Structure formats: structure tokens, C-alpha cells
PDB file of C-alpha atoms in Angstrom:
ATOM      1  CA  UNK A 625      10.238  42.676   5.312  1.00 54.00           C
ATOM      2  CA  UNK A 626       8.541  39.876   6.153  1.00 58.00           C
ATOM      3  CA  UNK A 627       4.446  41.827   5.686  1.00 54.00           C
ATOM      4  CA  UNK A 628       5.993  42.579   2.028  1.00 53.00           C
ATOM      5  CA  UNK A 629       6.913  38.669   1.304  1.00 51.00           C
ATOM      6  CA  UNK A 630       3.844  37.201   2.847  1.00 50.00           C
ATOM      7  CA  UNK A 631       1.520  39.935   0.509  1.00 56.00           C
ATOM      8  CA  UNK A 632       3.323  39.197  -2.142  1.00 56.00           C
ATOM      9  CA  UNK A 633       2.727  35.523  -1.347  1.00 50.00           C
ATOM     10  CA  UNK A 634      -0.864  35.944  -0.791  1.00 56.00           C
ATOM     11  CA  UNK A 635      -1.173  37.851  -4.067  1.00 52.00           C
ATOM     12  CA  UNK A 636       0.542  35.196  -5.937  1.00 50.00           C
ATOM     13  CA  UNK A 637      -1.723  32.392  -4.477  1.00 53.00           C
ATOM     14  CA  UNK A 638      -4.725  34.632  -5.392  1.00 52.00           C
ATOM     15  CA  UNK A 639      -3.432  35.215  -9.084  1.00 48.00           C
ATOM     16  CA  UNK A 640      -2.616  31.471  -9.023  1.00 49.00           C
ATOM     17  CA  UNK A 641      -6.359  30.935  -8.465  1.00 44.00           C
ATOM     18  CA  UNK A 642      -7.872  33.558 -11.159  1.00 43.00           C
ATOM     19  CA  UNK A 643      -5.203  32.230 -13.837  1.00 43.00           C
ATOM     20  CA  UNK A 644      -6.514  28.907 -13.080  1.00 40.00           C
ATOM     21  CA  UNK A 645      -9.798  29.696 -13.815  1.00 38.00           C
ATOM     22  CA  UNK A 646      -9.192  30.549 -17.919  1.00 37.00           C
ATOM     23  CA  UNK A 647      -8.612  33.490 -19.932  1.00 40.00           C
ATOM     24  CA  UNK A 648     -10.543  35.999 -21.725  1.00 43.00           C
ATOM     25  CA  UNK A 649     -14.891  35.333 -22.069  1.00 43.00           C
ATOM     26  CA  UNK A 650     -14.123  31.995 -19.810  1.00 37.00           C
ATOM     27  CA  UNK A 651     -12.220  34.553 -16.874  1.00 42.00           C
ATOM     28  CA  UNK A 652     -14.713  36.989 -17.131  1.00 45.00           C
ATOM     29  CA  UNK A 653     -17.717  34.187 -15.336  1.00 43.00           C
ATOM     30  CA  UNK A 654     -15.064  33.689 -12.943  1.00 44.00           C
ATOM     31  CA  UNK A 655     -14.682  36.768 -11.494  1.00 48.00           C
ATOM     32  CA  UNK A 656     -18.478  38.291 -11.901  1.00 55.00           C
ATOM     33  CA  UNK A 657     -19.980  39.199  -9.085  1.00 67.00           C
ATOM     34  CA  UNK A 658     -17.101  39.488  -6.952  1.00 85.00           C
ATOM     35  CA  UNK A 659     -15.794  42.791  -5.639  1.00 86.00           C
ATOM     36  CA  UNK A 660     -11.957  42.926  -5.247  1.00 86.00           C
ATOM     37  CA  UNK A 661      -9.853  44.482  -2.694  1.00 83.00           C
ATOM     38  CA  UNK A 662      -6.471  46.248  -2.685  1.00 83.00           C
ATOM     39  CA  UNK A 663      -3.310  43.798  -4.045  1.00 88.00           C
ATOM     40  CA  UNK A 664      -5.535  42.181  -6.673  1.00 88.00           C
ATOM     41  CA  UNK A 665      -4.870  41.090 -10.250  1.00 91.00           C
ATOM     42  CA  UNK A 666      -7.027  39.248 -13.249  1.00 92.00           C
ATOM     43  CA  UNK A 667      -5.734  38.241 -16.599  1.00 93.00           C
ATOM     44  CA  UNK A 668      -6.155  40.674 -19.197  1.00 92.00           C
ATOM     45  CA  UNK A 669      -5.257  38.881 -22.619  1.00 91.00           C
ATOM     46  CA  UNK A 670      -4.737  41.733 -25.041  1.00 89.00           C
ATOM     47  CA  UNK A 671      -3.848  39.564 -28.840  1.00 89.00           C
ATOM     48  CA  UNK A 672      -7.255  39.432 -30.190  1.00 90.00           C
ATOM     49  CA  UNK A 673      -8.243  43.367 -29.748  1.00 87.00           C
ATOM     50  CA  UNK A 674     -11.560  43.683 -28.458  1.00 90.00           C
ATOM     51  CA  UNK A 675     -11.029  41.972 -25.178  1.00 93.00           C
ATOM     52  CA  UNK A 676     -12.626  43.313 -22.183  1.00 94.00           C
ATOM     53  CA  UNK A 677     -12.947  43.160 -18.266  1.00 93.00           C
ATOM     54  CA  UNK A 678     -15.801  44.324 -16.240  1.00 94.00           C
ATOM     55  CA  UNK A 679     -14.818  43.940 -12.157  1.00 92.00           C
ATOM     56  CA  UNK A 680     -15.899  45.943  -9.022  1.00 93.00           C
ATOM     57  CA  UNK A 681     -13.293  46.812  -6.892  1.00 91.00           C
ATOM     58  CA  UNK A 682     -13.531  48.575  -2.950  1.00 90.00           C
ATOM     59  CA  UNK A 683     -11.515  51.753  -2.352  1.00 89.00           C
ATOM     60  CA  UNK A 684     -11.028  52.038   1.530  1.00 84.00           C
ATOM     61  CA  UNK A 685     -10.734  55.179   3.544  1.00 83.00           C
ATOM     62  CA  UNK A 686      -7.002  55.782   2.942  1.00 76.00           C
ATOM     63  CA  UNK A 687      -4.873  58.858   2.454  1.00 80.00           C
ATOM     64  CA  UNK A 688      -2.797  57.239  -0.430  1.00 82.00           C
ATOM     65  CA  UNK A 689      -3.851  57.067  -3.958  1.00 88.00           C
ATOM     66  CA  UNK A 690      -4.951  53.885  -5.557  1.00 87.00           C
ATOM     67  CA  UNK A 691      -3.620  52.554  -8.567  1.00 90.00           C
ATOM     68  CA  UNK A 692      -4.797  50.556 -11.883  1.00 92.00           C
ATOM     69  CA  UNK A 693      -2.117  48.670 -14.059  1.00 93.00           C
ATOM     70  CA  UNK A 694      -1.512  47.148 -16.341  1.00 92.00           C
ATOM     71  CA  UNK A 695       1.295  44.238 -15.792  1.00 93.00           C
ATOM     72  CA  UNK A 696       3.642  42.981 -18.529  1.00 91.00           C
ATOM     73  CA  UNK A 697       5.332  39.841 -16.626  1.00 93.00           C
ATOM     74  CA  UNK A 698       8.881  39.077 -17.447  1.00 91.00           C
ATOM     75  CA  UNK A 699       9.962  35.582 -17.271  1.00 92.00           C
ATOM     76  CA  UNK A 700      13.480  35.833 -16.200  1.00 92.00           C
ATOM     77  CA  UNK A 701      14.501  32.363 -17.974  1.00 93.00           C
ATOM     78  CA  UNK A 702      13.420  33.973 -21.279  1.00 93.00           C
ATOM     79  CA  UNK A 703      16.385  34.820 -24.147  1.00 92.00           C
ATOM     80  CA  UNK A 704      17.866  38.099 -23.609  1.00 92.00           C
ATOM     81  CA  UNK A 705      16.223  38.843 -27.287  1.00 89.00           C
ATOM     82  CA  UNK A 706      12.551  38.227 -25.899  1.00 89.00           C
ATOM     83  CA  UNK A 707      13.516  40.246 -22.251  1.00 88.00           C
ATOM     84  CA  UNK A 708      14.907  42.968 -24.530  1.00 86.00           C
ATOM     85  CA  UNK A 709      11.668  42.956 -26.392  1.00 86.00           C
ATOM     86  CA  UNK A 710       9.553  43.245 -23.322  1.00 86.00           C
ATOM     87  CA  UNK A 711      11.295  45.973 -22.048  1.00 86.00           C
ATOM     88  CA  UNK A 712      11.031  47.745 -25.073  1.00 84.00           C
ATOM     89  CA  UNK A 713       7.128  47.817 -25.056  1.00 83.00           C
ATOM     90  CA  UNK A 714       7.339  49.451 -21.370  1.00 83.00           C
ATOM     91  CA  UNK A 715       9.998  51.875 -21.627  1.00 81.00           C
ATOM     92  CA  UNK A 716       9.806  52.405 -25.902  1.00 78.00           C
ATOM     93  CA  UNK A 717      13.440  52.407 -26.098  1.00 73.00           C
ATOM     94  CA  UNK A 718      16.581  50.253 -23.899  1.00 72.00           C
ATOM     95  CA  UNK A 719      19.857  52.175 -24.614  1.00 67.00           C
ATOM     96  CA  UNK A 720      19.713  56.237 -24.635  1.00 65.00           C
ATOM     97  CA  UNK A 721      20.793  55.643 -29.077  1.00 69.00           C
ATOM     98  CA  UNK A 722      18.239  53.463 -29.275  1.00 69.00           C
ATOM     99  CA  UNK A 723      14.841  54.639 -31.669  1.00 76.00           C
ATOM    100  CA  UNK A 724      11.703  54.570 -29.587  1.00 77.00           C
ATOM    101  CA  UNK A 725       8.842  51.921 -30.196  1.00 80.00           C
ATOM    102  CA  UNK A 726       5.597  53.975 -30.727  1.00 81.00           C
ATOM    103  CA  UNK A 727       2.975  52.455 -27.616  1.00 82.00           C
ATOM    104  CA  UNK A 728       1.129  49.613 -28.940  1.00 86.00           C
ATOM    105  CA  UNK A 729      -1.549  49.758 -26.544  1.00 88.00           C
ATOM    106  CA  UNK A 730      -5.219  51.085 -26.756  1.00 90.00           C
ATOM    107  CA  UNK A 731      -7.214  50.296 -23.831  1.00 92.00           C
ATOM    108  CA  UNK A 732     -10.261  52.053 -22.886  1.00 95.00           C
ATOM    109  CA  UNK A 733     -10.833  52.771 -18.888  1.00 95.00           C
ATOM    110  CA  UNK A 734     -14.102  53.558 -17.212  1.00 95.00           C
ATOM    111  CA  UNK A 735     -14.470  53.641 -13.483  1.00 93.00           C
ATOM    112  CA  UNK A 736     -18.050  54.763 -11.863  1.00 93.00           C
ATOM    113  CA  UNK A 737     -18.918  54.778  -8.673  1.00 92.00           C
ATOM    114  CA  UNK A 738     -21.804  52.478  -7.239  1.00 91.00           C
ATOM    115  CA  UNK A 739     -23.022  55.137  -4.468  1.00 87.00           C
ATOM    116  CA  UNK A 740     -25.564  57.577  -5.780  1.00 84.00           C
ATOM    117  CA  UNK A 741     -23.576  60.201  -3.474  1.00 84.00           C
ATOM    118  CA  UNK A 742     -20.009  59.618  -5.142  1.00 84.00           C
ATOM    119  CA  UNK A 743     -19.783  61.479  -7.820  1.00 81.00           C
ATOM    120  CA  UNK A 744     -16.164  60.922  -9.220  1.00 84.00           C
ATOM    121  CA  UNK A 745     -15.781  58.913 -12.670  1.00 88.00           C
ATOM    122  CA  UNK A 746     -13.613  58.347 -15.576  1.00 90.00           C
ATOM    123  CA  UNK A 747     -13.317  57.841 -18.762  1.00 93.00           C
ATOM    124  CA  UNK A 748     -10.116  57.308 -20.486  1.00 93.00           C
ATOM    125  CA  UNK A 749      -8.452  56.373 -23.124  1.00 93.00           C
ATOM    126  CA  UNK A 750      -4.615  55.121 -22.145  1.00 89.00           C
ATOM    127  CA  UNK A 751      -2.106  55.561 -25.133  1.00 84.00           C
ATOM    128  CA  UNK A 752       0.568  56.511 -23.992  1.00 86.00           C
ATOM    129  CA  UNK A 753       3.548  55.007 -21.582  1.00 86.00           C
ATOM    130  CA  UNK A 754       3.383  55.606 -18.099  1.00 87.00           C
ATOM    131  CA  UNK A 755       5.859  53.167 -16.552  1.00 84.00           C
ATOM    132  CA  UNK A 756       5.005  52.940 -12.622  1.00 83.00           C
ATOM    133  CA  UNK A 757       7.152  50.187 -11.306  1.00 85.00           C
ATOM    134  CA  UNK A 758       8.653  47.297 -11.611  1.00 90.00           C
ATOM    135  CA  UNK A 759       9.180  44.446  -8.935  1.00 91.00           C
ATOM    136  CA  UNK A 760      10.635  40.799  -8.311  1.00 94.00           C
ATOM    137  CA  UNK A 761       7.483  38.455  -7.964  1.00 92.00           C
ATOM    138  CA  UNK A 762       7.307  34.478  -7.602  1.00 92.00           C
ATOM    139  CA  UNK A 763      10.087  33.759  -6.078  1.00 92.00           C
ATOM    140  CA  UNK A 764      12.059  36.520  -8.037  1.00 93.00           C
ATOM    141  CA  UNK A 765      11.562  34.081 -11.173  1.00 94.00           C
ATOM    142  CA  UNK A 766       9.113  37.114 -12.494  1.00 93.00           C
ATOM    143  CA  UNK A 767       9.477  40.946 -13.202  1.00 93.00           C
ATOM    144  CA  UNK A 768       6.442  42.703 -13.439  1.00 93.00           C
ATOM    145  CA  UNK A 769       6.557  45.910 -15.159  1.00 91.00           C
ATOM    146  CA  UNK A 770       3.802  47.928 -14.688  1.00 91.00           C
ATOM    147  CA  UNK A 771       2.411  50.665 -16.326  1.00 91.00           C
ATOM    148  CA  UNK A 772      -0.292  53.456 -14.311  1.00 92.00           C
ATOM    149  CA  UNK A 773      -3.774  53.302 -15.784  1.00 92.00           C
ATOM    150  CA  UNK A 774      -4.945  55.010 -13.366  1.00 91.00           C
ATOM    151  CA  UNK A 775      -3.015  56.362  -9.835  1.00 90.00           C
ATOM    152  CA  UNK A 776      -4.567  58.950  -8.170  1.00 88.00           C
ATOM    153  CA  UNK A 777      -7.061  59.256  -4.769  1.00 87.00           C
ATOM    154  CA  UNK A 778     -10.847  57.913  -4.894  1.00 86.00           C
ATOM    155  CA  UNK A 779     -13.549  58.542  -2.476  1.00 87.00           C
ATOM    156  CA  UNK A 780     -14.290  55.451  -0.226  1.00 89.00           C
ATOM    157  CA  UNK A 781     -16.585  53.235  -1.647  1.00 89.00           C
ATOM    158  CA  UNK A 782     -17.377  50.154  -4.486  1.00 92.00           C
ATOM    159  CA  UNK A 783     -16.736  51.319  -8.207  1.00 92.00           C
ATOM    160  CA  UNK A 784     -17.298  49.425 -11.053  1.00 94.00           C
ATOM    161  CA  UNK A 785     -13.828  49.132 -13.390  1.00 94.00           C
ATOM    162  CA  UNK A 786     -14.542  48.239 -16.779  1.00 94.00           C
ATOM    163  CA  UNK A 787     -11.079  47.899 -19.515  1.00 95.00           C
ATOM    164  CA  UNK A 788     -11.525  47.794 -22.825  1.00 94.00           C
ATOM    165  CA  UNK A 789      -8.651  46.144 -25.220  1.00 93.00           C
ATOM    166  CA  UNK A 790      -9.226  49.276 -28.445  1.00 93.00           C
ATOM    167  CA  UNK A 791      -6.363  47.095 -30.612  1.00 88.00           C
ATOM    168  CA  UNK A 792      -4.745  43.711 -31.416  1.00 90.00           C
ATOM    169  CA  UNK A 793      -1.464  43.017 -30.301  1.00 89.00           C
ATOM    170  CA  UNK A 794      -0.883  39.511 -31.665  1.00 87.00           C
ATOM    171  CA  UNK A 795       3.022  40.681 -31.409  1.00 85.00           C
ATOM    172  CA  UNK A 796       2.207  40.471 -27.099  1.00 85.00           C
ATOM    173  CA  UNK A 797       3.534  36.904 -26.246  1.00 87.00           C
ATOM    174  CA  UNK A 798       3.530  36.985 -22.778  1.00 90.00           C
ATOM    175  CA  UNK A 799       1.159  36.883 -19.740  1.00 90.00           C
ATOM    176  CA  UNK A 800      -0.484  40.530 -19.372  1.00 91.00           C
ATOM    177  CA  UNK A 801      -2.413  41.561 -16.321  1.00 93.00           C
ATOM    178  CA  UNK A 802      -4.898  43.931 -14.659  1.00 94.00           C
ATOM    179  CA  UNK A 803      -4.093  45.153 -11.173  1.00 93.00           C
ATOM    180  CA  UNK A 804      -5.425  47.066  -8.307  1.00 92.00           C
ATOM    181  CA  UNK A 805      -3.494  48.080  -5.597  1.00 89.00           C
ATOM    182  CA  UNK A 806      -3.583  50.895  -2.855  1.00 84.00           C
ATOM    183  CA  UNK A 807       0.017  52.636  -3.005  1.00 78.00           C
ATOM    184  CA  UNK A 808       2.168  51.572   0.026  1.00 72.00           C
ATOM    185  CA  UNK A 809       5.485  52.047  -1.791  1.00 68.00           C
ATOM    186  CA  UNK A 810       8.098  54.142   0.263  1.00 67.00           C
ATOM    187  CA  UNK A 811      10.471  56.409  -1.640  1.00 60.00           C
TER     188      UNK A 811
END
């Protein structure tokens, strides 16, 4: 119990540090150069269409899958009407009468590995929902919702992760973010 708060903590300090640092062309100089570990997440802006984020992250030996998400962060003061609409862009729909939102996104994913010897890439588009999780972050004033990019096992090395916004979503008015995380969750 108390690992889970103080990673959650640590994460949280780290995304306090990237936020910091600006959004969109401004984050991108930020974060160059760098390669990321497990429990990490950038801003990824996604109004404008045509945004984009270029990182390297390190996959460790591990016999649990990594994952890529994309976060849609929940302020829990919001109005119920802007929660409501929220939800309704991760799950398409909130009561089982309810008509289901087509999936606004259109984000391009490419993820090569830096070792001549690894061999495993991808190249995706993501269009449709894939809802992974959602969890109580900053203090439990936040939900993150996240939907899977990506969630499946990588050879150990460095990969470069490049995400592509294909669309405008000026309709998106909250905070959106790009994770990477090794799977630890217990079911």
C-alpha cells in the first residue's frame, strides 16, 4: 500500500515537472534526448490536429507486458455535465439506453527498436476505444481514464515512440496525456 502511494507520488512530481515545462512544440525540447522509464507520462495536447511526440522509452527484462496510453484526466470538482462528457469520450456511451459517441480520436503510433538485433516494430493507427483503466491520482482530486495504445510484451531494450495527433479535437477541454508504464496491476 504504501510502494503504490509513494509511485504514484513520484509519478505525480515527475508529471508536475514535464507539465511545467510547456505544451505541444515548447514540450517536445523538453523532453528530447531523454529516454524514459516505466511510470512515465508527457503532455499530449490533441485540439489543434497535427500534434506530435517523439520520446525514447527503456523496456526492462520483465515477464509483464508494457503499456502505452493515452490519459484523459478527470477533474473531480468539474460539473457533473463536463464529468459526464468525459466519460462519454472513453466509454462512447454512460447508461446501457444511452446512443454511443463514435471515437474522436486518430492518433498514429510507431515504436522501433534502437538495437540492430531487435527486430519488433509497429505501426498503428488507434481508432477505436480500448478503455484500460482508470485510477484515483493527486490526492484522489484526479481520475485518469486511460485508454491501451499499445499493451502487449517487448524485447528488452531502448525504442523510439513516436504519436502522431491524425485529427482536431477542439471539443477536448481537458488535460490529455501520454503514458508508459510496465503492467503491475493485480486482478
Amino acid at each position: 500500500m504504501i510502494k503504490k502511494k509513494l509511485r504514484k507520488l513520484i509519478g505525480l512530481i515527475g508529471l508536475g515537472f514535464v507539465v511545467r515545462s510547456g505544451t505541444g512544440g515548447a514540450a517536445e525540447s523538453a523532453i528530447a534526448g531523454k529516454v524514459y522509464e516505466s511510470r512515465s507520462y508527457l503532455p499530449f495536447p490533441l485540439q489543434k490536429g497535427g500534434e506530435r511526440l517523439d520520446v525514447l522509452v527503456k523496456v526492462g527484462k520483465a515477464d509483464r507486458a508494457h503499456g502505452l496510453y493515452l490519459i484523459l484526466v478527470e477533474d473531480r470538482s468539474w460539473p457533473m455535465k463536463k464529468k459526464e462528457n468525459l466519460r462519454r469520450v472513453h466509454k462512447g456511451w454512460l447508461g446501457a439506453n444511452d446512443e454511443v459517441l463514435p471515437f474522436p480520436f486518430r492518433i498514429r503510433l510507431q515504436i522501433d527498436p534502437l538495437e540492430k538485433s531487435n527486430t519488433r516494430s509497429v505501426d498503428r493507427i488507434f481508432k477505436e476505444r480500448s478503455p484500460a483503466f482508470s485510477q484515483y491520482m493527486n490526492q484522489d482530486k484526479e481520475i485518469w481514464r486511460a485508454q491501451a495504445l499499445f499493451l502487449d510484451l517487448l524485447p528488452e531494450g531502448i525504442y523510439r515512440v513516436r504519436l502522431e495527433n491524425l485529427a482536431p479535437l477542439p471539443q477536448i477541454d481537458f488535460t490529455t496525456l501520454f503514458a508508459f508504464e510496465k503492467d503491475t496491476r493485480k486482478f
